[in-house]
Coordinates of C-alpha atoms and ligand atoms in Angstrom, one line a residue:
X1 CA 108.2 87.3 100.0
X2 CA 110.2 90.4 100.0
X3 CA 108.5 93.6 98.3
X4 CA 109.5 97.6 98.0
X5 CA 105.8 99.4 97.1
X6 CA 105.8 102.9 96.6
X7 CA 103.2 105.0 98.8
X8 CA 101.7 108.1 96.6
X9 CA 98.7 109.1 98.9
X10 CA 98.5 112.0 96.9
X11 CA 95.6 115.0 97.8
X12 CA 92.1 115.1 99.0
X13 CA 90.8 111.9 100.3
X14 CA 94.1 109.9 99.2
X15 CA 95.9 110.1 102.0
X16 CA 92.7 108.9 104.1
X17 CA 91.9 106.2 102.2
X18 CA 95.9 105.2 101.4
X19 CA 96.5 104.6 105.1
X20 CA 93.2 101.8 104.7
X21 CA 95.1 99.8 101.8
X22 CA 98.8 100.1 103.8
X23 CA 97.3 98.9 107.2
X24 CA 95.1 96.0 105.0
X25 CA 98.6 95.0 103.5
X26 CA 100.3 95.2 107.4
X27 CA 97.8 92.7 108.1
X28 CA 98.2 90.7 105.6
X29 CA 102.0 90.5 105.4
X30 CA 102.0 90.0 109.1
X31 CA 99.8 86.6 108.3
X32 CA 101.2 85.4 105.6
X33 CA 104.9 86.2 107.4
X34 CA 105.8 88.7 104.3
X35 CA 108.3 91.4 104.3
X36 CA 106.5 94.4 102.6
X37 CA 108.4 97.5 102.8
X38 CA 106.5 100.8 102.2
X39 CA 108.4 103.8 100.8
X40 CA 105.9 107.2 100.5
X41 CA 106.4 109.8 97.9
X42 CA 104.9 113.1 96.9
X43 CA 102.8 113.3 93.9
X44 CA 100.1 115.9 92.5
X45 CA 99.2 119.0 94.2
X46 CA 101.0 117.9 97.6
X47 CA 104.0 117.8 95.4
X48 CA 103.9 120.7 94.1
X49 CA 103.4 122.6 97.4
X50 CA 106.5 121.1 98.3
X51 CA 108.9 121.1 95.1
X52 CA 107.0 123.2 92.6
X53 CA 106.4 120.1 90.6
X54 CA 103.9 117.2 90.4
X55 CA 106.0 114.4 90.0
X56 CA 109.8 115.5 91.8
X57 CA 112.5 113.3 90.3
X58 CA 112.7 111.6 93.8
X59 CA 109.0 110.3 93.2
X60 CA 110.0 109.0 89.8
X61 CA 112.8 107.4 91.2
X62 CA 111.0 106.1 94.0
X63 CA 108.9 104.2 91.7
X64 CA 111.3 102.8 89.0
X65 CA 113.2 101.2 91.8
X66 CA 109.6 99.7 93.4
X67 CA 107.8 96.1 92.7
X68 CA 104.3 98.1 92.7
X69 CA 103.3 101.5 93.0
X70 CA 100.1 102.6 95.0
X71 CA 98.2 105.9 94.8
X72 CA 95.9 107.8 96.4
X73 CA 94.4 110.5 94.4
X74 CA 95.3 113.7 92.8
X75 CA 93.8 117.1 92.6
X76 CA 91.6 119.7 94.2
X77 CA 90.7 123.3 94.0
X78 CA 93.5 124.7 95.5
X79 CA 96.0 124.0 92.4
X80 CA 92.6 124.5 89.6
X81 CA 93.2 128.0 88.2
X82 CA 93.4 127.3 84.8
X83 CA 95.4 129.9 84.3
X84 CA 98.2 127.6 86.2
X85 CA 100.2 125.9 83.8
X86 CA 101.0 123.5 86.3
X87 CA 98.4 121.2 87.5
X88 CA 98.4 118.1 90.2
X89 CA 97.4 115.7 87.4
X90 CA 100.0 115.9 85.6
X91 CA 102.3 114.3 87.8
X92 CA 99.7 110.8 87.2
X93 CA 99.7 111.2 83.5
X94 CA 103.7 111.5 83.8
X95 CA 103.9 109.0 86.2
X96 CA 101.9 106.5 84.0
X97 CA 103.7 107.0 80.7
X98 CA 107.4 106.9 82.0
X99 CA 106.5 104.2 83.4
X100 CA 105.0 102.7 80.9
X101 CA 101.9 101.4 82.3
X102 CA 100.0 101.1 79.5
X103 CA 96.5 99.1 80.3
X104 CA 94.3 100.1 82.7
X105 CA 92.1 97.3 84.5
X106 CA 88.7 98.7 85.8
X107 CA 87.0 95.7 86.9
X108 CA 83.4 96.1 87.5
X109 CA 81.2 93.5 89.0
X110 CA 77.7 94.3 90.9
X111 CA 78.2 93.5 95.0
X112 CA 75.5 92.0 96.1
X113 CA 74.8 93.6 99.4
X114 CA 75.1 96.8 97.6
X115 CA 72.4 96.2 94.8
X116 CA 69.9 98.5 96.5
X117 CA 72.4 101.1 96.5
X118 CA 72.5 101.7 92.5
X119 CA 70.5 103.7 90.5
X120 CA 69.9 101.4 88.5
X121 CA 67.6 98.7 89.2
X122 CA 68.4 95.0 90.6
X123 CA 67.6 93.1 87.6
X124 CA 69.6 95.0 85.8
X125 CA 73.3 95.5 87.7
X126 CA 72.7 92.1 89.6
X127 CA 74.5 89.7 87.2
X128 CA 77.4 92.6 86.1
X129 CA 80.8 90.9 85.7
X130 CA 82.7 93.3 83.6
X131 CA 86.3 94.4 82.7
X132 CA 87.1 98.0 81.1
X133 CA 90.7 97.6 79.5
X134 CA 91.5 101.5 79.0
X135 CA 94.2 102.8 76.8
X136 CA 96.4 104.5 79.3
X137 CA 99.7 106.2 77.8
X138 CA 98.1 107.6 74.2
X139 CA 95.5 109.6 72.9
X140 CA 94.2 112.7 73.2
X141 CA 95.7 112.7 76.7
X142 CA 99.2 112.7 75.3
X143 CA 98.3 114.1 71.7
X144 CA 101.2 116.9 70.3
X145 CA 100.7 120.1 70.3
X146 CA 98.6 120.6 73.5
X147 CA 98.3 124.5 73.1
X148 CA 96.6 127.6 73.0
X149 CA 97.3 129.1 69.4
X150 CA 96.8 132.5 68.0
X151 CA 97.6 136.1 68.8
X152 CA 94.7 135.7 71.4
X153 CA 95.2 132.5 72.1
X154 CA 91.6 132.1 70.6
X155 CA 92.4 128.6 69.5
X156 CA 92.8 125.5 71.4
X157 CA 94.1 122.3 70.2
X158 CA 94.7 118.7 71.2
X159 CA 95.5 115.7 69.0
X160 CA 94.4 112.0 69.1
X161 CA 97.5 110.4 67.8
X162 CA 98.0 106.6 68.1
X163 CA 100.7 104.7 67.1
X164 CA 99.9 100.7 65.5
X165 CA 102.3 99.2 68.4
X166 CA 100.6 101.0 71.1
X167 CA 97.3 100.0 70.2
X168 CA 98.2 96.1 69.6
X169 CA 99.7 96.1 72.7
X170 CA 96.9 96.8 74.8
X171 CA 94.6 94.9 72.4
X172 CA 96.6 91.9 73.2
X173 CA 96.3 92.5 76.8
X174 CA 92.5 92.2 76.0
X175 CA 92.4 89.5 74.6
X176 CA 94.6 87.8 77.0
X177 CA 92.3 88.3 79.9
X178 CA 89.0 87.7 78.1
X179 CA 90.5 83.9 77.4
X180 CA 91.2 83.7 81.5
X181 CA 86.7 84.9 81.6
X182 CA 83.8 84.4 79.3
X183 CA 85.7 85.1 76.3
X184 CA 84.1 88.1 74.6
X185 CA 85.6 91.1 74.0
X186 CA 83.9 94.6 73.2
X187 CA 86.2 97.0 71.2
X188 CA 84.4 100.6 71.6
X189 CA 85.7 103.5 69.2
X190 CA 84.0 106.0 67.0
X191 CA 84.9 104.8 63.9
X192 CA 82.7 106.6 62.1
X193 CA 84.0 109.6 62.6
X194 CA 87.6 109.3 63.7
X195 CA 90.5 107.6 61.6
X196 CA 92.1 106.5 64.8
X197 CA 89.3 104.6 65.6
X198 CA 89.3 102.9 62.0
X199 CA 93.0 102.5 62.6
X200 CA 92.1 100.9 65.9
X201 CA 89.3 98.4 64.5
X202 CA 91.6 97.4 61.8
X203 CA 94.1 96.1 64.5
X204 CA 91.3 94.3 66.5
X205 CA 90.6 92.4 63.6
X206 CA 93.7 91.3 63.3
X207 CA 94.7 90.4 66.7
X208 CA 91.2 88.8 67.1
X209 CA 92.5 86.6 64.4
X210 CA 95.2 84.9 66.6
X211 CA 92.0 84.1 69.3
X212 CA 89.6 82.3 67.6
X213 CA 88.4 81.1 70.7
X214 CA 87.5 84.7 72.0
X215 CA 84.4 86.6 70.5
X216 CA 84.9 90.0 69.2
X217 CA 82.2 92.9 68.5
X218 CA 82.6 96.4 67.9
X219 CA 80.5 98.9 69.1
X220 CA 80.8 102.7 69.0
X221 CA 81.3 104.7 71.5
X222 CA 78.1 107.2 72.2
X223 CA 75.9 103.4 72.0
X224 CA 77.9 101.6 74.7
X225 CA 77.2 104.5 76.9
X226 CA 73.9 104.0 76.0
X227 CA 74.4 99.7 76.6
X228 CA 76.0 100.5 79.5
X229 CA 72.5 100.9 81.6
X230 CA 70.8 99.3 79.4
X231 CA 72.1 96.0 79.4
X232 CA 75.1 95.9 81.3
X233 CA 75.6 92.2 82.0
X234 CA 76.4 92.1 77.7
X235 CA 79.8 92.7 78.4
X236 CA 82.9 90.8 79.7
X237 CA 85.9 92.8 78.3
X238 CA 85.7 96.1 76.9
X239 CA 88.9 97.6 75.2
X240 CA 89.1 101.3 74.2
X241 CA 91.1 104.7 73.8
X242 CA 92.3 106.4 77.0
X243 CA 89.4 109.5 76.9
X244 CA 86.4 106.8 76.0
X245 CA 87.5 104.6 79.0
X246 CA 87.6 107.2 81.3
X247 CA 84.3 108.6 80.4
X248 CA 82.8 104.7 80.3
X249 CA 85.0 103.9 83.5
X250 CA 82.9 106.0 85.8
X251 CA 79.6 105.5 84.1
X252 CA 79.8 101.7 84.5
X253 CA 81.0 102.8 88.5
X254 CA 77.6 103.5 89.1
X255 CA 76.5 99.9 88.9
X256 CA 78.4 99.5 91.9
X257 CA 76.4 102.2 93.3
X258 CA 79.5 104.1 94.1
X259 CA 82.7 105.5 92.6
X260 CA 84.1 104.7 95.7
X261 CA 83.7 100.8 95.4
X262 CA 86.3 100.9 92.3
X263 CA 89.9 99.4 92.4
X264 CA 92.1 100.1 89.2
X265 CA 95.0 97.9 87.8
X266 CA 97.3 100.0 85.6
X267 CA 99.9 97.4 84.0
X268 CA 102.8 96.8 81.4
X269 CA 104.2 93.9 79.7
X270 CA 106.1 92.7 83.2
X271 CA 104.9 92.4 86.7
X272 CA 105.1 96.0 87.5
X273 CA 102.3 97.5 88.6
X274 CA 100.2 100.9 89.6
X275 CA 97.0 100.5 91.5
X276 CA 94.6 102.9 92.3
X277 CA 91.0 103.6 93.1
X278 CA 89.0 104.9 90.1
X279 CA 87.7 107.8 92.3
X280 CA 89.5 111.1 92.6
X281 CA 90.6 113.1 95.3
X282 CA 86.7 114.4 96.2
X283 CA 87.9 117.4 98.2
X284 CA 84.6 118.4 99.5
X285 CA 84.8 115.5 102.1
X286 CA 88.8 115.5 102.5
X287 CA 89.6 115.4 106.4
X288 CA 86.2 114.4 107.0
X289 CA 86.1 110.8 107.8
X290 CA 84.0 110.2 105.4
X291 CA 85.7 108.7 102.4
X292 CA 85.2 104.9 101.3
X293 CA 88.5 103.6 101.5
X294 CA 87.2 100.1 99.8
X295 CA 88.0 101.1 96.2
X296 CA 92.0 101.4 97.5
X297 CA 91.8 98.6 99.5
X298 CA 90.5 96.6 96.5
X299 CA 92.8 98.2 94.6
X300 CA 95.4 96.9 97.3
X301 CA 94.1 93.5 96.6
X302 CA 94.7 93.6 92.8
X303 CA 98.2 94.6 93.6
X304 CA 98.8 91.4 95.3
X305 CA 97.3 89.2 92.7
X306 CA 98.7 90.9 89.7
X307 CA 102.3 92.3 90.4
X308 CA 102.8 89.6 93.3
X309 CA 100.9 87.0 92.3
X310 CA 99.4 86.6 96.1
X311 CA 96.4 85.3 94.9
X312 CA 95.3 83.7 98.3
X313 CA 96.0 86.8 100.1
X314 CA 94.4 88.9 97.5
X315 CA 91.0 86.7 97.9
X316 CA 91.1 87.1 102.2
X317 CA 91.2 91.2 101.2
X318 CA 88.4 90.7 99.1
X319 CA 86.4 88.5 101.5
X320 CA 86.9 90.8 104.0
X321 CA 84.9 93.7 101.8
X322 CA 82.7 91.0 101.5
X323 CA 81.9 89.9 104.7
X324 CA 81.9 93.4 106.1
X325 CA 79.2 94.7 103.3
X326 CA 77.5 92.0 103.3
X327 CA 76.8 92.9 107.6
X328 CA 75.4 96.3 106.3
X329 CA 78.4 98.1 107.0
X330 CA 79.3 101.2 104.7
X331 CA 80.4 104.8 103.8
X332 CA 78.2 108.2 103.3
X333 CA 79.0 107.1 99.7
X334 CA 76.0 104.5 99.4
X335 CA 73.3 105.4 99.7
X336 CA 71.3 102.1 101.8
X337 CA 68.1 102.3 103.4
X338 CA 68.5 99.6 106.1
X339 CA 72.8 99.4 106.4
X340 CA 75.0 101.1 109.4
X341 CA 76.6 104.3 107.8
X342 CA 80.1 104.3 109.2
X343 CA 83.3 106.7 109.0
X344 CA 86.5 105.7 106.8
X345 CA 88.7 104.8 109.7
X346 CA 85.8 102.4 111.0
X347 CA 85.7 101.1 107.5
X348 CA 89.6 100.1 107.8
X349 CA 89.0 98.6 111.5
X350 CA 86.3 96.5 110.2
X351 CA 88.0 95.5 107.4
X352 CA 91.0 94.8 109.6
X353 CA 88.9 92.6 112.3
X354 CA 87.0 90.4 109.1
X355 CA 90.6 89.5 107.4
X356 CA 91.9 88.4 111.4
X357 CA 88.2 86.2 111.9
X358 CA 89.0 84.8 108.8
X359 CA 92.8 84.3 109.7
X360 CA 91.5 82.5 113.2
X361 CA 89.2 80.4 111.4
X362 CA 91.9 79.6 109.2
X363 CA 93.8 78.6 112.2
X364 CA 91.4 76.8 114.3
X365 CA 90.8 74.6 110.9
X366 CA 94.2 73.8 110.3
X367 CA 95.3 73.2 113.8
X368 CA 92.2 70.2 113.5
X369 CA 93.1 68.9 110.8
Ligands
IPM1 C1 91.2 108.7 86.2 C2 91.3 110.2 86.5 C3 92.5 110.8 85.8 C4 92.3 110.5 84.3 C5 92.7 112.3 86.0 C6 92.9 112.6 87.5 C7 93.9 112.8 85.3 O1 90.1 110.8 86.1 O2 92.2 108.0 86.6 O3 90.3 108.2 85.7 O4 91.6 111.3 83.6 O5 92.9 109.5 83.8
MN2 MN1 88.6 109.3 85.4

């Protein structure tokens, strides 16, 4: 199979963690006898060191003309002044809406060897299978005017504006993927205070109607927080506005015991794809070594089942995390009492060695049979 993917590593900890996810797919398309060509771009604050822009037309380009996009992470404290009216993130939040990725995946299911390592206790993360579907081109992220108003620019405004279309859309995609797992699906808004979120209920109802085989529930936004540690094994999908899945996004990470541990799917209505961890750029450990490169490498994973539709190779990735947890292996990140804490580029080698054990065995199996 031949496939052009875009390489954003991005700032911080991306580029650290991006080299993890482009050796895992080396491996892989070595393997499987795959022609995967990587193409790297600059995005976020590495971008704008280098053009004065966080998304350079030649990045754009670079991914409209690409089968899948991957991405690192944006940001960091050397392009915060707020004062800066250009910031690193925007070159993501660009990047997502001309493209048109509209539904973020944030899949979210407890791994066993890493049950100690939450917060939370066992009986309550162990049985966690969930999917966050997060609104990703609308909102308050993209609301008009964004501004500072007044003669002292004492006012600040954004807008949560959504449209009907962009709302069924991603609804759809919901319901869609709750059909292909236990069938529920958990609409969160705050419709009793927002007329978006009305608006947005209103269209649930209605798309709901075309799946009577899916169950549908509202819940507002401040108690799913709330539901989220409480009883987290509730909930299979969970659609909602851009802000509220971000917020919920990395609460429900910490089931996982790490923001690290998160891959992200961000999709449209064709195979096109952008996949990225969940974590950001965490600058305080950037150079260090010390990054988990698992939630790209996942993320890696979901590229090749979603936009490729590699789902064998996708499953050897995720065995490989498996298998390599599951010997007590991890990052600074977790935080295990009995496991072996190891650096990011050990992480990558041992991910590297499980998927080639598992590629021998493969081998030795066949070559019997
Ligand atoms: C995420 C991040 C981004 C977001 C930032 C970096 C703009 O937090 O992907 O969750 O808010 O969407
Ligand atoms: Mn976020």
């Amino acid at each position: 199979m031949n496939k052009r993917i875009a390489v954003l590593p991005g700032d911080g900890i991306g580029p650290e963690v991006m080299s993890g996810a482009v050796r895992v797919l080396q491996e892989i398309s070595d393997c499987f006898h795959h022609n995967f060509i990587f193409e790297e771009g600059l995005i976020g604050g590495s971008a704008i060191d280098e053009y004065g822009n966080p998304l350079p037309e030649s990045t754009l380009n670079l991914c409209k003309e690409s089968d899948a996009i991957l991405l690192g992470a944006v940001g960091g404290p050397k392009w915060d002044s707020i004062s800066q009216s250009i910031r690193p993130e925007q070159g993501l939040l660009k990047l997502r809406k001309e493209m048109g990725l509209f539904a973020n995946l944030r899949p979210v299911s407890a791994f066993q060897p890493l049950i100690h390592a939450s917060t939370l206790k066992k009986e309550v993360v162990e049985n966690v299978d969930l999917l966050i579907v997060r609104e990703l081109t609308g909102g308050l992220y993209f609301g008009e005017p964004s501004e500072r108003r007044g003669e002292n620019k004492e006012t600040a405004i954004d807008t949560l504006v959504y449209h009907l279309h962009e709302i069924e859309r991603v609804v759809e995609k919901a319901f869609q993927l709750a059909r292909k797992r236990r069938k529920k699906v958990t609409s969160v808004d705050k419709a009793n205070v927002l007329e978006s979120s009305r608006m947005w209920r209103e269209v649930v109802n209605q798309v709901a109607k075309k799946y009577p085989d899916v169950i549908v529930e509202h819940m507002l936004v401040d108690s799913t927080a709330m539901q989220l540690i409480y009883r987290p094994e509730q909930f299979d999908v969970i659609v909602t506005e851009n802000l509220f899945g971000d917020i919920l996004s990395d609460e429900a990470s910490m089931i996982t015991g790490s923001l690290g541990m998160l891959p992200s799917a961000s999709l449209r209505s064709d195979l096109v794809g952008l996949y990225e961890p969940v974590h950001g750029s965490a600058p305080d450990i950037a150079g260090k070594n010390q990054a988990n490169p698992l939630g790209m490498i996942l993320s890696a994973a979901l590229m090749l089942k979603y936009s490729f539709g590699l789902d064998k190779e996708a499953n050897i990735i995720e065995e490989a995390v498996m298998n390599t947890l599951n010997e007590g292996y991890h990052t600074g990140d977790l935080n295990l009492e009995h496991g072996k804490q190891i650096g990011t580029s050990e992480m990558i080698n041992k991910i590297i060695d499980s998927i080639n054990e598992n590629q021998a065995i493969t081998g030795i199996l066949t070559a019997y049979i």
